[in-house]
């Protein structure tokens, strides 16, 4: 089972490279761990995800405004937020092979099937049965449940506070060597502002976009006519010096976030928390993630961050495990209180009607663009059979991307490069592009091969101009997923595609 999911991931990674979705950053120099580049198709996919988010959470709402903050801010922001003191991971090194691990994530497991979970490493045990028993004893109920739910988990995340049973020692998952004691490691990337490289010039690349919103909360309030409840939304890069970047783009060192800070009265915070938790879950379903691969997992009280009084993760069943796509948290008035304290600026909200002054509570839906893109790519990857020109079934790979996020919405082909077909096809192609729909024109090679290329790119519609077009001005529209072909008038192509893209 583990093999087949690894295989599936390998095939997806290979397709993403082959077709120009995702490349390793600076690949010609051997790459750099935790950094990725998005190629021509990938950048369109990401842009479509961000546009969909912006349309749905900002433009379509009258209680939300957008913001675009600098990546580097006054370092006091990160003192106030707690990131300077607390944005740390426990780090342990293997004394033997020198590999570095997060000390709370050093237990590697694979699974044979749903029930037969074998602890492979990290626990000294004589045999499988002993290892499994030790694993079970060491896990609390939450960890065990997650492990059981997803039998192919590659890394078993031991929760904070878990203790291994007596006589069981943590060991290097790679070579079994002894590990150093855990040390704290701050994940913020440091840089220097200006010519001096001393402590007075230290600044950080933001590890989240959220703090830029809190730092601008008063600016936005003073310059807009917003009243509670309202939200501020931002999309932007974030940087974390992850100890162990892994699972393709899932845990990267540079990534993009889409974050909302939704300010509300404290007595309405529970209601808005539930609203956003459910709305954000449905958003992913609407973009094509199958709801049975999506989970909404409420955090246990012992899992909550120090600033939150409620939190839920929207998780997706990736081929490598069930992992977080987005977190929705009730951050209370923690951040505004902190920034008020550290900046000395009054952040209280004055309610005209009740004449009260108070610090609003904040509900934060915080998602990752790269994780959404990866989930959508995993969901879309599909293999089936399609008939070739002679009607013989041939294996094909297709990306069943939702038309709203597909990088190319329609490809237009003349069946042959003569009899005026290219001119008609070009006109359809230009009309689509002129209407703001990304389209692709291709007149080279057998039409079956052209279809295959578009299937791999995730293009939902292929439009072919053929002999009949010359007689009655109709073209065929081929549906990527069903392979169904229908004839429509050439001037109907634009409304046809536009309606389906949504
Ligand atoms: N402001 C709250 C916050 O940043 P988070 O859970 O640390 O919360 C929010 O991050 C989202 O950002 C995650 O759900 C994930 O989608 C994305 N994210 C976080 N770390 C990431 C990483 N190393 N690589 C890719 N995406 C990441």
Coordinates of C-alpha atoms and ligand atoms in Angstrom, one line a residue:
X1 CA 0.0 0.0 0.0
X2 CA 2.8 2.4 1.0
X3 CA 4.5 1.5 -2.3
X4 CA 1.4 2.4 -4.4
X5 CA 0.9 5.7 -2.7
X6 CA 4.6 6.5 -3.1
X7 CA 4.3 5.5 -6.7
X8 CA 1.3 7.8 -7.1
X9 CA 3.2 10.7 -5.6
X10 CA 6.2 10.0 -7.8
X11 CA 4.1 10.0 -10.9
X12 CA 2.5 13.3 -9.9
X13 CA 5.9 14.9 -9.2
X14 CA 7.1 13.6 -12.6
X15 CA 4.1 15.0 -14.4
X16 CA 4.4 18.3 -12.6
X17 CA 8.0 18.6 -13.9
X18 CA 7.3 17.3 -17.3
X19 CA 4.4 19.6 -18.0
X20 CA 5.7 22.7 -16.3
X21 CA 3.7 22.8 -13.1
X22 CA 6.5 22.7 -10.5
X23 CA 10.3 22.7 -10.7
X24 CA 12.9 22.4 -8.0
X25 CA 14.3 25.8 -7.2
X26 CA 17.7 26.5 -8.8
X27 CA 17.7 23.0 -10.2
X28 CA 20.7 23.6 -12.5
X29 CA 22.8 24.1 -9.4
X30 CA 21.5 21.0 -7.7
X31 CA 18.5 22.6 -6.1
X32 CA 18.0 24.0 -2.6
X33 CA 16.0 22.1 0.0
X34 CA 12.6 23.5 0.8
X35 CA 12.2 25.9 -2.1
X36 CA 10.2 25.4 -5.3
X37 CA 9.5 27.2 -8.5
X38 CA 6.1 27.2 -10.4
X39 CA 6.3 26.8 -14.1
X40 CA 4.0 28.2 -16.8
X41 CA 1.1 25.9 -15.8
X42 CA 1.8 26.0 -12.1
X43 CA 1.8 29.7 -11.9
X44 CA -1.6 29.9 -13.6
X45 CA -2.9 27.3 -11.2
X46 CA -1.7 29.2 -8.2
X47 CA -3.0 32.5 -9.6
X48 CA -6.4 30.9 -10.2
X49 CA -6.5 29.6 -6.6
X50 CA -5.6 33.1 -5.2
X51 CA -8.1 34.8 -7.5
X52 CA -10.8 32.4 -6.4
X53 CA -10.0 33.1 -2.8
X54 CA -9.9 36.8 -3.3
X55 CA -13.1 36.9 -5.3
X56 CA -14.9 34.7 -2.7
X57 CA -13.7 36.2 0.6
X58 CA -13.0 39.9 -0.4
X59 CA -14.8 41.0 -3.5
X60 CA -18.1 39.3 -3.0
X61 CA -18.4 40.4 0.6
X62 CA -19.1 43.8 2.1
X63 CA -17.6 43.0 5.4
X64 CA -14.1 42.3 4.1
X65 CA -11.2 44.5 2.8
X66 CA -7.8 43.5 1.5
X67 CA -4.3 44.5 2.5
X68 CA -0.8 44.0 1.1
X69 CA 2.0 44.5 3.7
X70 CA 5.7 44.5 3.4
X71 CA 7.4 41.2 4.1
X72 CA 10.0 42.8 6.4
X73 CA 8.5 44.7 9.3
X74 CA 9.9 46.4 12.4
X75 CA 11.3 43.5 14.5
X76 CA 9.2 44.6 17.5
X77 CA 6.2 43.2 15.6
X78 CA 7.7 39.7 16.1
X79 CA 8.5 40.4 19.8
X80 CA 4.9 41.4 20.4
X81 CA 3.5 38.4 18.5
X82 CA 5.6 36.0 20.5
X83 CA 7.6 34.8 17.5
X84 CA 11.0 35.9 18.7
X85 CA 10.6 34.0 22.0
X86 CA 8.3 31.2 21.0
X87 CA 8.5 30.3 17.3
X88 CA 10.7 27.4 17.9
X89 CA 10.9 23.7 17.3
X90 CA 12.8 21.2 19.4
X91 CA 15.7 20.0 17.4
X92 CA 17.8 16.9 17.9
X93 CA 20.9 15.7 15.9
X94 CA 21.9 12.1 15.4
X95 CA 25.4 11.7 16.9
X96 CA 26.2 9.0 14.4
X97 CA 25.0 10.0 11.0
X98 CA 24.6 13.8 11.8
X99 CA 21.0 13.9 10.4
X100 CA 18.8 16.6 12.0
X101 CA 15.2 16.0 13.1
X102 CA 12.4 17.7 14.9
X103 CA 12.6 16.0 18.3
X104 CA 8.8 15.7 18.4
X105 CA 8.6 14.0 15.1
X106 CA 11.3 11.4 15.0
X107 CA 9.2 8.3 15.0
X108 CA 8.9 6.9 11.4
X109 CA 6.2 4.4 10.7
X110 CA 4.8 2.7 7.7
X111 CA 1.7 0.6 7.6
X112 CA 0.9 -2.7 5.9
X113 CA -2.8 -2.0 6.0
X114 CA -5.4 -0.2 8.1
X115 CA -4.8 -2.2 11.2
X116 CA -1.4 -3.5 10.9
X117 CA 0.7 -0.5 11.9
X118 CA 4.3 -1.3 12.3
X119 CA 6.6 1.0 14.2
X120 CA 9.8 0.8 12.1
X121 CA 12.2 3.0 14.0
X122 CA 12.6 5.3 16.9
X123 CA 11.9 2.7 19.5
X124 CA 14.3 0.0 20.5
X125 CA 12.4 -3.2 20.3
X126 CA 13.3 -6.8 19.7
X127 CA 10.5 -7.7 17.4
X128 CA 7.6 -6.2 15.5
X129 CA 5.0 -7.1 18.2
X130 CA 7.1 -5.4 20.9
X131 CA 7.6 -2.4 18.7
X132 CA 3.9 -2.1 18.0
X133 CA 3.0 -2.5 21.7
X134 CA 5.5 0.2 22.6
X135 CA 4.1 2.5 19.9
X136 CA 0.6 2.0 21.2
X137 CA 1.6 2.7 24.8
X138 CA 3.5 5.8 23.8
X139 CA 0.7 7.3 21.8
X140 CA -2.2 9.2 23.3
X141 CA -5.6 8.6 21.9
X142 CA -5.4 11.5 19.4
X143 CA -2.2 10.3 17.9
X144 CA -3.4 6.8 17.7
X145 CA -6.6 7.8 16.1
X146 CA -4.8 9.8 13.4
X147 CA -2.5 6.9 12.8
X148 CA -5.3 4.4 12.4
X149 CA -7.2 6.7 10.2
X150 CA -4.4 6.9 7.8
X151 CA -2.5 3.7 7.5
X152 CA 0.1 5.1 5.1
X153 CA 1.4 7.8 7.4
X154 CA 5.1 8.1 6.9
X155 CA 5.7 10.2 10.0
X156 CA 4.0 9.7 13.3
X157 CA 3.7 13.0 15.0
X158 CA 4.2 12.4 18.7
X159 CA 2.2 15.1 20.5
X160 CA 3.8 17.5 22.9
X161 CA 3.8 16.0 26.3
X162 CA 3.9 12.4 25.2
X163 CA 6.4 10.3 27.0
X164 CA 7.8 7.1 25.8
X165 CA 7.3 4.1 28.0
X166 CA 10.2 3.3 30.4
X167 CA 13.0 1.4 28.7
X168 CA 12.1 2.7 25.3
X169 CA 14.6 5.2 23.8
X170 CA 14.3 7.6 21.0
X171 CA 16.8 6.7 18.2
X172 CA 17.7 8.2 14.9
X173 CA 15.1 6.9 12.4
X174 CA 17.7 6.7 9.7
X175 CA 20.6 4.8 11.3
X176 CA 19.4 4.0 14.8
X177 CA 22.2 6.2 16.3
X178 CA 21.9 8.1 19.6
X179 CA 20.3 11.5 19.5
X180 CA 21.5 14.7 21.2
X181 CA 19.2 16.4 23.7
X182 CA 16.6 18.5 22.1
X183 CA 17.5 22.2 21.6
X184 CA 15.3 25.1 20.7
X185 CA 15.6 26.4 17.2
X186 CA 13.9 29.6 16.0
X187 CA 12.3 29.1 12.6
X188 CA 12.4 32.8 11.5
X189 CA 14.8 33.7 8.7
X190 CA 17.0 36.6 9.9
X191 CA 18.4 39.3 7.7
X192 CA 20.0 42.8 8.2
X193 CA 18.5 46.0 7.1
X194 CA 21.0 48.7 6.0
X195 CA 24.7 48.6 5.8
X196 CA 25.5 47.4 9.3
X197 CA 25.4 43.7 10.1
X198 CA 25.0 44.1 13.8
X199 CA 22.2 43.3 16.3
X200 CA 20.6 46.7 15.8
X201 CA 20.1 45.9 12.1
X202 CA 18.5 42.5 12.5
X203 CA 15.1 42.0 10.9
X204 CA 13.1 38.9 10.0
X205 CA 11.3 37.6 6.9
X206 CA 7.8 37.3 8.0
X207 CA 6.8 33.7 9.1
X208 CA 3.1 34.6 8.6
X209 CA 1.1 37.3 6.9
X210 CA -1.2 37.7 9.9
X211 CA 0.9 40.1 12.0
X212 CA 1.0 42.6 9.1
X213 CA -2.8 42.7 9.4
X214 CA -2.8 43.3 13.2
X215 CA -0.1 46.0 12.8
X216 CA -2.4 47.8 10.3
X217 CA -5.6 47.2 12.1
X218 CA -6.0 50.8 13.3
X219 CA -4.9 52.2 9.9
X220 CA -7.6 50.2 8.2
X221 CA -10.2 51.1 10.7
X222 CA -9.4 54.8 10.6
X223 CA -9.4 55.0 6.8
X224 CA -12.5 52.9 6.0
X225 CA -16.0 53.1 7.3
X226 CA -16.0 49.5 8.7
X227 CA -17.9 48.5 11.7
X228 CA -17.7 45.3 13.6
X229 CA -17.8 42.5 12.5
X230 CA -15.4 42.9 9.6
X231 CA -12.3 41.2 8.2
X232 CA -9.0 42.1 6.7
X233 CA -7.6 39.6 4.1
X234 CA -4.1 39.2 2.8
X235 CA -2.3 36.9 0.4
X236 CA 1.5 36.9 0.5
X237 CA 4.8 35.1 0.9
X238 CA 5.8 33.7 4.3
X239 CA 9.1 32.2 5.2
X240 CA 10.0 29.5 7.8
X241 CA 13.3 27.9 8.2
X242 CA 11.7 24.4 8.5
X243 CA 14.1 21.9 10.0
X244 CA 12.8 19.2 7.8
X245 CA 11.1 20.4 4.6
X246 CA 9.3 17.4 3.1
X247 CA 6.5 15.9 1.1
X248 CA 7.2 17.9 -2.1
X249 CA 5.8 21.4 -1.7
X250 CA 3.8 20.5 1.4
X251 CA 6.3 21.8 4.0
X252 CA 8.5 24.4 2.3
X253 CA 10.7 27.1 3.6
X254 CA 9.1 29.8 1.3
X255 CA 5.4 29.6 0.7
X256 CA 2.3 31.7 0.3
X257 CA -0.5 32.2 2.7
X258 CA -4.0 33.4 2.3
X259 CA -5.1 34.7 5.7
X260 CA -8.2 36.5 7.1
X261 CA -8.3 38.2 10.4
X262 CA -12.0 38.6 11.1
X263 CA -12.7 41.1 14.0
X264 CA -15.9 40.7 16.0
X265 CA -17.4 41.4 19.4
X266 CA -16.2 38.9 22.0
X267 CA -19.7 37.7 22.7
X268 CA -20.1 36.9 19.0
X269 CA -16.8 35.1 18.5
X270 CA -18.1 31.6 18.9
X271 CA -20.7 32.2 16.3
X272 CA -18.2 33.6 13.8
X273 CA -15.7 30.9 14.5
X274 CA -18.2 28.2 13.5
X275 CA -19.2 30.2 10.5
X276 CA -15.7 30.5 9.1
X277 CA -14.7 27.0 10.0
X278 CA -17.7 25.6 7.9
X279 CA -17.4 28.2 5.1
X280 CA -13.7 27.5 4.6
X281 CA -14.3 23.8 4.5
X282 CA -17.0 24.2 1.8
X283 CA -14.7 26.5 -0.2
X284 CA -12.3 23.6 -0.8
X285 CA -15.2 21.3 -1.7
X286 CA -16.4 23.9 -4.2
X287 CA -12.9 23.9 -5.9
X288 CA -13.1 20.2 -6.5
X289 CA -11.7 18.5 -3.4
X290 CA -13.8 15.4 -2.7
X291 CA -15.4 15.9 0.7
X292 CA -14.6 12.4 1.8
X293 CA -10.9 13.2 1.5
X294 CA -11.3 16.4 3.5
X295 CA -11.7 16.4 7.2
X296 CA -12.6 19.1 9.7
X297 CA -10.7 18.2 12.9
X298 CA -11.3 20.2 16.1
X299 CA -8.2 20.6 18.2
X300 CA -8.1 18.9 21.6
X301 CA -7.7 21.4 24.4
X302 CA -4.1 20.3 24.9
X303 CA -3.3 21.0 21.3
X304 CA -4.4 24.7 21.3
X305 CA -1.8 27.4 20.7
X306 CA -1.4 29.7 23.7
X307 CA -3.3 32.5 21.9
X308 CA -6.3 30.5 20.8
X309 CA -9.4 29.3 22.7
X310 CA -10.7 27.2 19.8
X311 CA -9.1 25.9 16.6
X312 CA -10.0 23.5 13.8
X313 CA -7.8 22.1 11.0
X314 CA -9.1 21.5 7.6
X315 CA -7.2 18.4 6.6
X316 CA -6.8 16.6 3.3
X317 CA -5.9 13.0 2.7
X318 CA -2.7 13.4 0.6
X319 CA -1.0 10.3 -0.8
X320 CA 1.6 10.7 2.0
X321 CA -0.9 11.2 4.9
X322 CA -3.7 13.3 6.3
X323 CA -2.3 16.7 6.7
X324 CA -3.4 20.3 7.4
X325 CA -4.5 22.5 4.5
X326 CA -5.8 25.4 6.6
X327 CA -6.4 26.2 10.3
X328 CA -9.3 28.2 11.6
X329 CA -8.7 29.7 15.1
X330 CA -10.4 31.9 17.6
X331 CA -7.4 34.0 18.6
X332 CA -9.4 36.0 21.1
X333 CA -8.0 39.5 21.7
X334 CA -4.4 38.1 22.2
X335 CA -2.8 39.9 19.2
X336 CA -4.4 43.3 19.6
X337 CA -3.6 43.2 23.3
X338 CA 0.1 42.4 22.6
X339 CA 0.5 45.1 19.9
X340 CA -1.2 47.6 22.1
X341 CA 1.2 46.7 24.9
X342 CA 4.4 46.7 22.8
X343 CA 3.5 49.8 20.6
X344 CA 1.9 51.9 23.3
X345 CA -0.9 52.6 20.8
X346 CA -4.5 52.3 21.8
X347 CA -6.2 49.6 19.7
X348 CA -9.6 49.7 21.4
X349 CA -12.7 49.7 19.2
X350 CA -15.5 52.2 20.1
X351 CA -19.0 51.0 19.5
X352 CA -21.2 53.9 18.6
X353 CA -24.4 52.2 19.5
X354 CA -23.5 50.7 22.9
X355 CA -20.9 53.4 23.7
X356 CA -18.5 50.6 24.8
X357 CA -14.8 50.6 24.2
X358 CA -13.2 47.1 23.9
X359 CA -10.6 45.1 22.0
X360 CA -12.4 42.9 19.4
X361 CA -11.9 39.2 19.2
X362 CA -10.4 37.7 16.1
X363 CA -11.3 34.6 14.1
X364 CA -8.4 33.6 11.8
X365 CA -8.9 31.3 8.8
X366 CA -5.3 30.8 7.6
X367 CA -4.5 28.7 4.6
X368 CA -1.6 27.9 2.4
X369 CA -1.7 28.6 -1.4
X370 CA 0.9 25.9 -2.1
X371 CA -0.9 23.4 0.1
X372 CA -4.2 24.1 -1.7
X373 CA -2.4 23.7 -5.0
X374 CA -0.8 20.4 -4.0
X375 CA -4.1 19.0 -2.7
X376 CA -5.8 20.0 -5.9
X377 CA -3.1 18.5 -8.0
X378 CA -3.2 15.2 -6.0
X379 CA -7.0 15.1 -6.3
X380 CA -6.8 15.8 -10.0
X381 CA -4.2 13.2 -11.0
X382 CA -6.0 10.3 -12.7
X383 CA -5.2 7.4 -15.0
X384 CA -7.7 5.8 -17.4
X385 CA -8.0 4.6 -20.9
X386 CA -9.1 6.5 -24.0
X387 CA -9.5 5.3 -27.6
X388 CA -6.9 6.3 -30.1
X389 CA -7.6 7.3 -33.7
X390 CA -8.3 3.7 -34.6
X391 CA -10.6 3.2 -31.7
X392 CA -8.1 1.1 -29.7
X393 CA -8.1 1.9 -26.0
X394 CA -4.8 3.5 -24.8
X395 CA -3.8 4.4 -21.3
X396 CA -3.9 8.1 -20.6
X397 CA -3.0 10.4 -17.7
X398 CA -5.3 13.3 -17.0
X399 CA -5.5 16.1 -14.5
X400 CA -9.2 16.5 -13.6
X401 CA -8.7 20.1 -12.4
X402 CA -11.9 22.1 -11.7
X403 CA -12.5 24.4 -14.7
X404 CA -12.3 27.4 -12.3
X405 CA -8.7 26.7 -11.4
X406 CA -7.5 24.9 -14.6
X407 CA -4.4 26.7 -16.0
X408 CA -5.7 26.5 -19.5
X409 CA -9.5 26.7 -19.9
X410 CA -9.7 25.6 -23.6
X411 CA -7.4 24.4 -26.3
X412 CA -8.3 25.0 -30.0
X413 CA -7.2 22.8 -32.8
X414 CA -7.6 22.8 -36.6
X415 CA -8.0 19.1 -37.5
X416 CA -5.6 19.6 -40.4
X417 CA -3.4 22.6 -41.4
X418 CA -5.3 23.4 -44.6
X419 CA -8.6 24.2 -46.2
X420 CA -8.9 27.4 -44.0
X421 CA -9.3 25.4 -40.8
X422 CA -6.3 27.2 -39.0
X423 CA -7.9 30.6 -39.7
X424 CA -11.2 29.6 -38.1
X425 CA -9.5 27.9 -35.2
X426 CA -7.2 31.0 -34.6
X427 CA -10.3 33.3 -34.5
X428 CA -11.9 31.1 -31.8
X429 CA -8.7 31.1 -29.9
X430 CA -8.3 34.8 -30.1
X431 CA -11.9 35.4 -29.0
X432 CA -11.3 33.2 -25.9
X433 CA -8.2 35.1 -25.0
X434 CA -9.8 38.4 -25.7
X435 CA -12.4 37.5 -23.2
X436 CA -9.8 36.9 -20.5
X437 CA -9.9 33.1 -20.7
X438 CA -6.5 31.4 -20.9
X439 CA -6.5 29.4 -24.1
X440 CA -4.0 27.3 -26.2
X441 CA -3.7 27.0 -29.9
X442 CA -2.1 23.8 -31.4
X443 CA -2.0 22.7 -35.0
X444 CA 0.9 20.3 -34.8
X445 CA 0.8 16.5 -34.9
X446 CA -2.1 14.0 -34.7
X447 CA -5.2 15.3 -33.0
X448 CA -5.2 12.4 -30.5
X449 CA -1.7 13.4 -29.3
X450 CA -2.8 17.0 -29.0
X451 CA -5.8 15.8 -26.8
X452 CA -3.4 13.8 -24.6
X453 CA -1.2 16.8 -24.0
X454 CA -4.1 18.9 -22.9
X455 CA -5.4 16.1 -20.7
X456 CA -2.1 16.1 -18.8
X457 CA -2.3 19.9 -18.5
X458 CA -5.8 19.6 -17.0
X459 CA -7.5 21.6 -19.9
X460 CA -11.2 20.9 -19.5
X461 CA -12.3 21.6 -23.1
X462 CA -10.7 20.9 -26.5
X463 CA -12.3 22.6 -29.5
X464 CA -11.6 21.1 -32.9
X465 CA -12.3 22.7 -36.3
X466 CA -12.9 20.0 -38.9
X467 CA -14.3 19.4 -42.4
X468 CA -17.9 19.9 -41.2
X469 CA -17.0 23.3 -39.8
X470 CA -16.4 24.4 -43.3
X471 CA -19.9 23.4 -44.2
X472 CA -22.1 24.4 -41.2
X473 CA -19.8 26.5 -38.9
X474 CA -20.0 24.0 -36.1
X475 CA -17.0 22.7 -34.1
X476 CA -16.6 19.8 -31.7
X477 CA -16.1 20.3 -28.0
X478 CA -14.5 17.4 -26.2
X479 CA -14.9 17.1 -22.5
X480 CA -11.7 16.0 -20.8
X481 CA -13.3 13.9 -18.1
X482 CA -16.1 12.1 -20.0
X483 CA -14.5 12.2 -23.4
X484 CA -17.9 13.1 -24.7
X485 CA -17.9 15.2 -27.9
X486 CA -20.6 17.6 -28.9
X487 CA -21.0 19.9 -31.8
X488 CA -21.8 23.5 -31.2
X489 CA -21.8 26.6 -33.4
X490 CA -18.4 28.3 -33.6
X491 CA -19.8 31.5 -32.2
X492 CA -21.2 29.6 -29.2
X493 CA -17.7 28.5 -28.0
X494 CA -17.0 31.5 -25.9
X495 CA -20.3 31.5 -23.9
X496 CA -20.0 27.7 -23.6
X497 CA -16.6 27.8 -22.0
X498 CA -17.3 31.0 -20.0
X499 CA -20.4 29.4 -18.4
X500 CA -18.5 26.3 -17.4
X501 CA -15.5 28.1 -16.0
X502 CA -17.9 30.0 -13.8
Ligands
LIG1 N1 -1.3 32.9 11.2 C1 -1.5 31.6 11.6 C2 -0.6 30.6 10.9 O1 0.4 31.0 10.2 P1 0.0 28.1 10.6 O2 -0.9 26.9 10.9 O3 1.3 28.1 11.1 O4 -0.9 29.3 11.1 C3 -1.2 28.5 8.3 O5 0.0 28.3 9.0 C4 -1.2 27.8 7.0 O6 0.0 28.1 6.3 C5 -1.1 26.2 7.1 O7 -2.4 25.7 7.3 C6 -0.5 25.9 5.8 O8 -1.5 25.8 4.8 C7 0.4 27.0 5.5 N2 1.8 26.7 5.9 C8 2.4 26.8 7.1 N3 3.6 26.3 7.1 C9 3.9 26.0 5.8 C10 5.0 25.4 5.2 N4 6.2 25.2 5.8 N5 5.0 25.1 3.9 C11 3.8 25.3 3.2 N6 2.7 25.8 3.7 C12 2.7 26.2 5.1

